[in-house]
Amino acid sequence: MCAAFSPFVGNISSFDHQQQDWSTFKSRLEQFFLANGINEESDKSGVKRRAILLSALTDDSFKLASNLVLPNTLDKVSFQKIIDVLDAHFIPKRCGFAERSKFYAASQQQGESYAQWAVRLRGLAAHCNFKHLEDALLDKFVMGMAAGPEREKIFTLDIKELTLSAAVDQAESVRCARAAAAASAPAGTSGGGDVLFKIEGVSKSQPDTDRVKCAVCGRKNHKTSECRFARYKCKKCNSKGHLRKMCNKVNYVGEDNVSEGDDE
């Protein structure tokens, strides 16, 4: 048995106006016609193109199209007429300044990569009718970037030589370098330097009088169990576990060995 043969190159999916975008479907339909050599020369009457279009509509979309061409019927209306009424119905009229307002109000979202941010800007600029599109895209890309080293790096570059593509590459390079540096840093290190004490649950605005003194050294910026002087020997009683200023013993032991300020 011979394999089924399709006369067309590729295929066109059905269109449901309640779930799909008309402009996207229309563009795909045009590409389908182009791939199969269906045009105004090969289909002068438009009957073939009309049949392909109508057969791709779901029941609800077919009914909508029928209502839009009333009092005519779809089989009596030209292909271009059907396209025109569907365009008028699905594609809203756009106000140039309203579109520009959306463009200028946009900013890079959390979790959005620099490449994604640039692509989203191009979509927002589609109906803005900028005279110098690339300049507008570059300006908004940089001004709308999230604050950080990437944005600061772009600010140092020569704007005369900078393009949107170069700005995206520069931002991604800085981001990758930061990620690589963080991944290669030794475990437990931080950019803030060595920490003398680990402080937990203490608010910067919390009054000092509300904090509990460390029983080892008397300070209030850490817990007793975390004190670095816990293994020091008291110069007053010669016992480990506290400094001299926290010693409550009356008698001095080894007084001759005591030096002034040794606990400090």
PDB file of C-alpha atoms in Angstrom:
ATOM      1  CA  MET A   1       0.000   0.000   0.000  1.00  0.00           C
ATOM      2  CA  CYS A   2       1.344   3.395  -0.922  1.00  0.00           C
ATOM      3  CA  ALA A   3       1.961   5.921   1.827  1.00  0.00           C
ATOM      4  CA  ALA A   4      -0.461   8.797   2.035  1.00  0.00           C
ATOM      5  CA  PHE A   5       0.800  11.824   0.154  1.00  0.00           C
ATOM      6  CA  SER A   6       0.139  15.368   1.331  1.00  0.00           C
ATOM      7  CA  PRO A   7      -0.001  18.011  -1.429  1.00  0.00           C
ATOM      8  CA  PHE A   8       1.164  20.706   0.989  1.00  0.00           C
ATOM      9  CA  VAL A   9       4.508  21.496   2.585  1.00  0.00           C
ATOM     10  CA  GLY A  10       4.042  21.728   6.336  1.00  0.00           C
ATOM     11  CA  ASN A  11       0.682  22.223   7.979  1.00  0.00           C
ATOM     12  CA  ILE A  12      -1.425  24.939   9.517  1.00  0.00           C
ATOM     13  CA  SER A  13      -3.053  24.403  12.886  1.00  0.00           C
ATOM     14  CA  SER A  14      -6.640  25.395  13.647  1.00  0.00           C
ATOM     15  CA  PHE A  15      -7.409  28.863  14.981  1.00  0.00           C
ATOM     16  CA  ASP A  16      -9.517  29.428  18.090  1.00  0.00           C
ATOM     17  CA  HIS A  17      -9.985  33.140  18.732  1.00  0.00           C
ATOM     18  CA  GLN A  18     -10.747  32.513  22.416  1.00  0.00           C
ATOM     19  CA  GLN A  19      -7.315  31.004  23.061  1.00  0.00           C
ATOM     20  CA  GLN A  20      -4.998  32.179  20.288  1.00  0.00           C
ATOM     21  CA  ASP A  21      -3.678  35.457  18.918  1.00  0.00           C
ATOM     22  CA  TRP A  22      -5.018  36.370  15.497  1.00  0.00           C
ATOM     23  CA  SER A  23      -1.903  38.261  14.374  1.00  0.00           C
ATOM     24  CA  THR A  24       0.293  35.251  15.152  1.00  0.00           C
ATOM     25  CA  PHE A  25      -2.017  32.855  13.312  1.00  0.00           C
ATOM     26  CA  LYS A  26      -2.246  35.216  10.344  1.00  0.00           C
ATOM     27  CA  SER A  27       1.557  35.364  10.056  1.00  0.00           C
ATOM     28  CA  ARG A  28       1.790  31.573  10.162  1.00  0.00           C
ATOM     29  CA  LEU A  29      -0.916  31.313   7.501  1.00  0.00           C
ATOM     30  CA  GLU A  30       1.022  33.676   5.230  1.00  0.00           C
ATOM     31  CA  GLN A  31       4.150  31.547   5.651  1.00  0.00           C
ATOM     32  CA  PHE A  32       2.150  28.424   4.844  1.00  0.00           C
ATOM     33  CA  PHE A  33       0.913  30.029   1.604  1.00  0.00           C
ATOM     34  CA  LEU A  34       4.474  31.113   0.760  1.00  0.00           C
ATOM     35  CA  ALA A  35       5.911  27.624   1.339  1.00  0.00           C
ATOM     36  CA  ASN A  36       3.318  26.100  -0.950  1.00  0.00           C
ATOM     37  CA  GLY A  37       3.445  28.697  -3.713  1.00  0.00           C
ATOM     38  CA  ILE A  38      -0.113  29.897  -3.091  1.00  0.00           C
ATOM     39  CA  ASN A  39      -0.359  33.557  -4.030  1.00  0.00           C
ATOM     40  CA  GLU A  40      -2.348  36.043  -6.093  1.00  0.00           C
ATOM     41  CA  GLU A  41      -0.885  34.642  -9.305  1.00  0.00           C
ATOM     42  CA  SER A  42      -1.544  30.955  -8.644  1.00  0.00           C
ATOM     43  CA  ASP A  43      -4.846  31.646  -6.885  1.00  0.00           C
ATOM     44  CA  LYS A  44      -6.232  34.700  -8.658  1.00  0.00           C
ATOM     45  CA  SER A  45      -9.785  34.180  -7.415  1.00  0.00           C
ATOM     46  CA  GLY A  46      -8.644  33.608  -3.833  1.00  0.00           C
ATOM     47  CA  VAL A  47     -10.949  30.596  -3.559  1.00  0.00           C
ATOM     48  CA  LYS A  48      -8.156  28.234  -2.485  1.00  0.00           C
ATOM     49  CA  ARG A  49      -6.785  30.614   0.132  1.00  0.00           C
ATOM     50  CA  ARG A  50     -10.295  31.271   1.441  1.00  0.00           C
ATOM     51  CA  ALA A  51     -10.970  27.541   1.712  1.00  0.00           C
ATOM     52  CA  ILE A  52      -7.712  26.925   3.624  1.00  0.00           C
ATOM     53  CA  LEU A  53      -8.429  29.810   5.993  1.00  0.00           C
ATOM     54  CA  LEU A  54     -12.030  28.812   6.719  1.00  0.00           C
ATOM     55  CA  SER A  55     -11.143  25.148   7.183  1.00  0.00           C
ATOM     56  CA  ALA A  56      -8.577  26.172   9.822  1.00  0.00           C
ATOM     57  CA  LEU A  57     -11.170  28.014  11.949  1.00  0.00           C
ATOM     58  CA  THR A  58     -12.748  26.257  14.922  1.00  0.00           C
ATOM     59  CA  ASP A  59     -16.552  26.178  15.100  1.00  0.00           C
ATOM     60  CA  ASP A  60     -16.741  29.240  17.351  1.00  0.00           C
ATOM     61  CA  SER A  61     -14.278  31.213  15.228  1.00  0.00           C
ATOM     62  CA  PHE A  62     -16.101  30.209  12.021  1.00  0.00           C
ATOM     63  CA  LYS A  63     -19.364  31.428  13.525  1.00  0.00           C
ATOM     64  CA  LEU A  64     -17.749  34.717  14.527  1.00  0.00           C
ATOM     65  CA  ALA A  65     -16.400  35.234  11.015  1.00  0.00           C
ATOM     66  CA  SER A  66     -19.856  34.458   9.586  1.00  0.00           C
ATOM     67  CA  ASN A  67     -21.427  37.117  11.812  1.00  0.00           C
ATOM     68  CA  LEU A  68     -18.807  39.678  10.836  1.00  0.00           C
ATOM     69  CA  VAL A  69     -19.593  39.430   7.110  1.00  0.00           C
ATOM     70  CA  LEU A  70     -23.392  39.520   7.437  1.00  0.00           C
ATOM     71  CA  PRO A  71     -25.626  39.973   5.470  1.00  0.00           C
ATOM     72  CA  ASN A  72     -23.215  38.132   3.161  1.00  0.00           C
ATOM     73  CA  THR A  73     -22.071  34.567   3.664  1.00  0.00           C
ATOM     74  CA  LEU A  74     -18.454  33.426   3.896  1.00  0.00           C
ATOM     75  CA  ASP A  75     -18.596  31.461   0.669  1.00  0.00           C
ATOM     76  CA  LYS A  76     -19.653  34.611  -1.183  1.00  0.00           C
ATOM     77  CA  VAL A  77     -17.057  36.947   0.324  1.00  0.00           C
ATOM     78  CA  SER A  78     -13.488  37.217  -1.003  1.00  0.00           C
ATOM     79  CA  PHE A  79     -10.483  35.947   0.895  1.00  0.00           C
ATOM     80  CA  GLN A  80      -9.122  39.483   1.371  1.00  0.00           C
ATOM     81  CA  LYS A  81     -12.481  40.723   2.674  1.00  0.00           C
ATOM     82  CA  ILE A  82     -12.495  38.007   5.362  1.00  0.00           C
ATOM     83  CA  ILE A  83      -8.936  38.933   6.339  1.00  0.00           C
ATOM     84  CA  ASP A  84      -9.910  42.622   6.562  1.00  0.00           C
ATOM     85  CA  VAL A  85     -12.945  42.066   8.810  1.00  0.00           C
ATOM     86  CA  LEU A  86     -10.964  39.753  11.103  1.00  0.00           C
ATOM     87  CA  ASP A  87      -8.144  42.319  11.297  1.00  0.00           C
ATOM     88  CA  ALA A  88     -10.614  45.049  12.214  1.00  0.00           C
ATOM     89  CA  HIS A  89     -12.169  42.838  14.885  1.00  0.00           C
ATOM     90  CA  PHE A  90      -9.054  41.378  16.515  1.00  0.00           C
ATOM     91  CA  ILE A  91      -6.386  44.069  16.115  1.00  0.00           C
ATOM     92  CA  PRO A  92      -7.116  47.048  18.381  1.00  0.00           C
ATOM     93  CA  LYS A  93      -6.311  50.584  17.360  1.00  0.00           C
ATOM     94  CA  ARG A  94      -3.180  51.774  19.118  1.00  0.00           C
ATOM     95  CA  CYS A  95      -2.307  55.224  20.395  1.00  0.00           C
ATOM     96  CA  GLY A  96       1.346  56.011  19.804  1.00  0.00           C
ATOM     97  CA  PHE A  97       1.861  57.967  23.010  1.00  0.00           C
ATOM     98  CA  ALA A  98       0.050  55.333  25.079  1.00  0.00           C
ATOM     99  CA  GLU A  99       2.432  52.702  23.689  1.00  0.00           C
ATOM    100  CA  ARG A 100       5.416  54.911  24.470  1.00  0.00           C
ATOM    101  CA  SER A 101       4.148  55.419  27.998  1.00  0.00           C
ATOM    102  CA  LYS A 102       4.193  51.639  28.528  1.00  0.00           C
ATOM    103  CA  PHE A 103       7.680  51.479  27.018  1.00  0.00           C
ATOM    104  CA  TYR A 104       9.155  54.174  29.247  1.00  0.00           C
ATOM    105  CA  ALA A 105       7.444  52.821  32.389  1.00  0.00           C
ATOM    106  CA  ALA A 106       8.953  49.364  31.971  1.00  0.00           C
ATOM    107  CA  SER A 107      11.888  48.121  34.051  1.00  0.00           C
ATOM    108  CA  GLN A 108      13.829  44.902  34.388  1.00  0.00           C
ATOM    109  CA  GLN A 109      11.910  42.426  36.514  1.00  0.00           C
ATOM    110  CA  GLN A 110      13.335  40.236  39.253  1.00  0.00           C
ATOM    111  CA  GLY A 111      14.655  37.012  37.742  1.00  0.00           C
ATOM    112  CA  GLU A 112      14.595  38.432  34.204  1.00  0.00           C
ATOM    113  CA  SER A 113      17.891  37.976  32.349  1.00  0.00           C
ATOM    114  CA  TYR A 114      19.433  40.839  30.397  1.00  0.00           C
ATOM    115  CA  ALA A 115      18.691  39.094  27.091  1.00  0.00           C
ATOM    116  CA  GLN A 116      15.047  38.614  28.106  1.00  0.00           C
ATOM    117  CA  TRP A 117      14.817  42.250  29.204  1.00  0.00           C
ATOM    118  CA  ALA A 118      16.131  43.414  25.801  1.00  0.00           C
ATOM    119  CA  VAL A 119      13.667  41.192  23.912  1.00  0.00           C
ATOM    120  CA  ARG A 120      10.741  42.418  26.014  1.00  0.00           C
ATOM    121  CA  LEU A 121      11.723  46.013  25.258  1.00  0.00           C
ATOM    122  CA  ARG A 122      11.658  45.304  21.520  1.00  0.00           C
ATOM    123  CA  GLY A 123       8.135  43.984  21.867  1.00  0.00           C
ATOM    124  CA  LEU A 124       7.043  47.071  23.810  1.00  0.00           C
ATOM    125  CA  ALA A 125       8.563  49.327  21.145  1.00  0.00           C
ATOM    126  CA  ALA A 126       6.773  47.588  18.252  1.00  0.00           C
ATOM    127  CA  HIS A 127       4.007  50.218  18.036  1.00  0.00           C
ATOM    128  CA  CYS A 128       5.862  53.256  19.393  1.00  0.00           C
ATOM    129  CA  ASN A 129       7.001  54.483  15.955  1.00  0.00           C
ATOM    130  CA  PHE A 130      10.359  55.738  17.222  1.00  0.00           C
ATOM    131  CA  LYS A 131      12.376  57.626  14.610  1.00  0.00           C
ATOM    132  CA  HIS A 132      15.580  56.194  16.055  1.00  0.00           C
ATOM    133  CA  LEU A 133      14.512  52.820  17.431  1.00  0.00           C
ATOM    134  CA  GLU A 134      17.944  51.454  18.378  1.00  0.00           C
ATOM    135  CA  ASP A 135      18.831  54.593  20.361  1.00  0.00           C
ATOM    136  CA  ALA A 136      15.535  54.406  22.262  1.00  0.00           C
ATOM    137  CA  LEU A 137      16.047  50.704  22.993  1.00  0.00           C
ATOM    138  CA  LEU A 138      19.599  51.232  24.256  1.00  0.00           C
ATOM    139  CA  ASP A 139      18.602  54.144  26.501  1.00  0.00           C
ATOM    140  CA  LYS A 140      15.694  52.283  28.055  1.00  0.00           C
ATOM    141  CA  PHE A 141      17.677  49.053  28.429  1.00  0.00           C
ATOM    142  CA  VAL A 142      20.355  50.783  30.503  1.00  0.00           C
ATOM    143  CA  MET A 143      18.073  53.111  32.450  1.00  0.00           C
ATOM    144  CA  GLY A 144      15.674  50.290  33.254  1.00  0.00           C
ATOM    145  CA  MET A 145      18.319  47.801  34.412  1.00  0.00           C
ATOM    146  CA  ALA A 146      18.218  46.608  38.007  1.00  0.00           C
ATOM    147  CA  ALA A 147      20.755  48.433  40.189  1.00  0.00           C
ATOM    148  CA  GLY A 148      24.047  46.610  40.597  1.00  0.00           C
ATOM    149  CA  PRO A 149      27.576  46.125  39.215  1.00  0.00           C
ATOM    150  CA  GLU A 150      26.218  45.301  35.759  1.00  0.00           C
ATOM    151  CA  ARG A 151      24.478  48.660  35.446  1.00  0.00           C
ATOM    152  CA  GLU A 152      27.487  50.478  36.882  1.00  0.00           C
ATOM    153  CA  LYS A 153      29.736  48.809  34.297  1.00  0.00           C
ATOM    154  CA  ILE A 154      27.511  49.943  31.411  1.00  0.00           C
ATOM    155  CA  PHE A 155      27.624  53.510  32.754  1.00  0.00           C
ATOM    156  CA  THR A 156      31.422  53.550  32.340  1.00  0.00           C
ATOM    157  CA  LEU A 157      31.302  52.676  28.623  1.00  0.00           C
ATOM    158  CA  ASP A 158      31.515  55.156  25.746  1.00  0.00           C
ATOM    159  CA  ILE A 159      27.946  55.733  24.588  1.00  0.00           C
ATOM    160  CA  LYS A 160      29.114  56.697  21.101  1.00  0.00           C
ATOM    161  CA  GLU A 161      30.386  53.184  20.449  1.00  0.00           C
ATOM    162  CA  LEU A 162      27.738  51.288  22.425  1.00  0.00           C
ATOM    163  CA  THR A 163      24.906  49.290  20.861  1.00  0.00           C
ATOM    164  CA  LEU A 164      22.075  47.375  22.491  1.00  0.00           C
ATOM    165  CA  SER A 165      23.700  44.057  21.604  1.00  0.00           C
ATOM    166  CA  ALA A 166      27.016  45.165  23.112  1.00  0.00           C
ATOM    167  CA  ALA A 167      25.282  46.398  26.265  1.00  0.00           C
ATOM    168  CA  VAL A 168      23.559  43.029  26.714  1.00  0.00           C
ATOM    169  CA  ASP A 169      26.895  41.213  26.229  1.00  0.00           C
ATOM    170  CA  GLN A 170      28.659  43.469  28.741  1.00  0.00           C
ATOM    171  CA  ALA A 171      25.946  43.001  31.365  1.00  0.00           C
ATOM    172  CA  GLU A 172      25.953  39.221  30.897  1.00  0.00           C
ATOM    173  CA  SER A 173      29.767  39.155  31.158  1.00  0.00           C
ATOM    174  CA  VAL A 174      29.723  40.966  34.492  1.00  0.00           C
ATOM    175  CA  ARG A 175      26.944  38.711  35.764  1.00  0.00           C
ATOM    176  CA  CYS A 176      28.825  35.566  34.755  1.00  0.00           C
ATOM    177  CA  ALA A 177      32.039  36.841  36.361  1.00  0.00           C
ATOM    178  CA  ARG A 178      30.232  37.543  39.628  1.00  0.00           C
ATOM    179  CA  ALA A 179      28.616  34.114  39.605  1.00  0.00           C
ATOM    180  CA  ALA A 180      31.953  32.404  38.923  1.00  0.00           C
ATOM    181  CA  ALA A 181      33.699  34.353  41.690  1.00  0.00           C
ATOM    182  CA  ALA A 182      30.971  33.463  44.179  1.00  0.00           C
ATOM    183  CA  ALA A 183      31.107  29.789  43.208  1.00  0.00           C
ATOM    184  CA  SER A 184      34.892  29.620  43.603  1.00  0.00           C
ATOM    185  CA  ALA A 185      35.022  31.408  46.981  1.00  0.00           C
ATOM    186  CA  PRO A 186      35.996  29.168  49.950  1.00  0.00           C
ATOM    187  CA  ALA A 187      33.058  27.932  51.997  1.00  0.00           C
ATOM    188  CA  GLY A 188      32.158  30.096  54.958  1.00  0.00           C
ATOM    189  CA  THR A 189      33.826  33.262  53.650  1.00  0.00           C
ATOM    190  CA  SER A 190      32.069  36.535  53.006  1.00  0.00           C
ATOM    191  CA  GLY A 191      32.916  39.912  51.568  1.00  0.00           C
ATOM    192  CA  GLY A 192      32.532  41.578  54.953  1.00  0.00           C
ATOM    193  CA  GLY A 193      35.830  40.298  56.458  1.00  0.00           C
ATOM    194  CA  ASP A 194      36.342  38.206  59.588  1.00  0.00           C
ATOM    195  CA  VAL A 195      33.538  38.296  62.101  1.00  0.00           C
ATOM    196  CA  LEU A 196      34.613  38.399  65.744  1.00  0.00           C
ATOM    197  CA  PHE A 197      31.312  37.205  67.147  1.00  0.00           C
ATOM    198  CA  LYS A 198      28.256  35.569  65.659  1.00  0.00           C
ATOM    199  CA  ILE A 199      25.248  37.678  66.613  1.00  0.00           C
ATOM    200  CA  GLU A 200      21.797  36.187  66.281  1.00  0.00           C
ATOM    201  CA  GLY A 201      18.395  37.704  66.870  1.00  0.00           C
ATOM    202  CA  VAL A 202      19.740  41.189  67.727  1.00  0.00           C
ATOM    203  CA  SER A 203      18.159  44.127  65.970  1.00  0.00           C
ATOM    204  CA  LYS A 204      20.272  47.180  65.231  1.00  0.00           C
ATOM    205  CA  SER A 205      17.569  49.314  66.774  1.00  0.00           C
ATOM    206  CA  GLN A 206      17.361  47.189  69.941  1.00  0.00           C
ATOM    207  CA  PRO A 207      18.469  49.197  73.024  1.00  0.00           C
ATOM    208  CA  ASP A 208      21.744  48.002  74.573  1.00  0.00           C
ATOM    209  CA  THR A 209      20.082  47.792  77.983  1.00  0.00           C
ATOM    210  CA  ASP A 210      17.758  45.035  76.714  1.00  0.00           C
ATOM    211  CA  ARG A 211      20.604  42.709  75.809  1.00  0.00           C
ATOM    212  CA  VAL A 212      21.948  40.048  78.167  1.00  0.00           C
ATOM    213  CA  LYS A 213      25.571  40.339  79.240  1.00  0.00           C
ATOM    214  CA  CYS A 214      27.994  37.564  78.371  1.00  0.00           C
ATOM    215  CA  ALA A 215      28.990  35.772  81.594  1.00  0.00           C
ATOM    216  CA  VAL A 216      32.527  35.346  80.279  1.00  0.00           C
ATOM    217  CA  CYS A 217      33.544  38.862  79.221  1.00  0.00           C
ATOM    218  CA  GLY A 218      30.581  41.075  80.122  1.00  0.00           C
ATOM    219  CA  ARG A 219      29.866  42.301  76.597  1.00  0.00           C
ATOM    220  CA  LYS A 220      26.366  42.363  75.112  1.00  0.00           C
ATOM    221  CA  ASN A 221      26.968  41.681  71.438  1.00  0.00           C
ATOM    222  CA  HIS A 222      27.049  37.887  71.638  1.00  0.00           C
ATOM    223  CA  LYS A 223      25.937  34.903  73.665  1.00  0.00           C
ATOM    224  CA  THR A 224      27.978  33.379  76.489  1.00  0.00           C
ATOM    225  CA  SER A 225      28.266  30.115  74.558  1.00  0.00           C
ATOM    226  CA  GLU A 226      29.852  31.967  71.631  1.00  0.00           C
ATOM    227  CA  CYS A 227      32.421  34.041  73.524  1.00  0.00           C
ATOM    228  CA  ARG A 228      35.974  33.729  72.188  1.00  0.00           C
ATOM    229  CA  PHE A 229      37.353  34.214  75.722  1.00  0.00           C
ATOM    230  CA  ALA A 230      35.618  31.091  77.081  1.00  0.00           C
ATOM    231  CA  ARG A 231      38.947  29.206  77.354  1.00  0.00           C
ATOM    232  CA  TYR A 232      40.906  32.107  78.839  1.00  0.00           C
ATOM    233  CA  LYS A 233      42.170  31.859  82.436  1.00  0.00           C
ATOM    234  CA  CYS A 234      40.987  34.472  84.920  1.00  0.00           C
ATOM    235  CA  LYS A 235      43.929  36.507  86.319  1.00  0.00           C
ATOM    236  CA  LYS A 236      42.081  36.935  89.584  1.00  0.00           C
ATOM    237  CA  CYS A 237      41.044  33.415  90.563  1.00  0.00           C
ATOM    238  CA  ASN A 238      43.211  31.499  88.073  1.00  0.00           C
ATOM    239  CA  SER A 239      40.159  29.582  86.785  1.00  0.00           C
ATOM    240  CA  LYS A 240      39.055  29.149  83.158  1.00  0.00           C
ATOM    241  CA  GLY A 241      35.679  30.297  81.849  1.00  0.00           C
ATOM    242  CA  HIS A 242      35.635  34.051  82.545  1.00  0.00           C
ATOM    243  CA  LEU A 243      37.733  37.187  82.540  1.00  0.00           C
ATOM    244  CA  ARG A 244      38.863  39.047  85.638  1.00  0.00           C
ATOM    245  CA  LYS A 245      36.218  41.766  85.403  1.00  0.00           C
ATOM    246  CA  MET A 246      33.504  39.097  85.580  1.00  0.00           C
ATOM    247  CA  CYS A 247      35.119  37.257  88.511  1.00  0.00           C
ATOM    248  CA  ASN A 248      33.095  37.276  91.725  1.00  0.00           C
ATOM    249  CA  LYS A 249      35.786  35.632  93.876  1.00  0.00           C
ATOM    250  CA  VAL A 250      37.001  37.705  96.833  1.00  0.00           C
ATOM    251  CA  ASN A 251      40.445  36.221  97.369  1.00  0.00           C
ATOM    252  CA  TYR A 252      43.214  36.772  94.838  1.00  0.00           C
ATOM    253  CA  VAL A 253      45.182  33.769  93.703  1.00  0.00           C
ATOM    254  CA  GLY A 254      48.615  34.373  92.239  1.00  0.00           C
ATOM    255  CA  GLU A 255      48.237  38.078  92.770  1.00  0.00           C
ATOM    256  CA  ASP A 256      51.886  38.667  92.041  1.00  0.00           C
ATOM    257  CA  ASN A 257      51.339  37.394  88.498  1.00  0.00           C
ATOM    258  CA  VAL A 258      48.502  39.756  87.720  1.00  0.00           C
ATOM    259  CA  SER A 259      49.257  42.417  85.121  1.00  0.00           C
ATOM    260  CA  GLU A 260      47.114  45.478  84.626  1.00  0.00           C
ATOM    261  CA  GLY A 261      44.770  45.369  81.655  1.00  0.00           C
ATOM    262  CA  ASP A 262      45.600  41.772  80.777  1.00  0.00           C
ATOM    263  CA  ASP A 263      41.928  40.935  80.064  1.00  0.00           C
ATOM    264  CA  GLU A 264      41.499  43.861  77.715  1.00  0.00           C
TER     265      GLU A 264
END
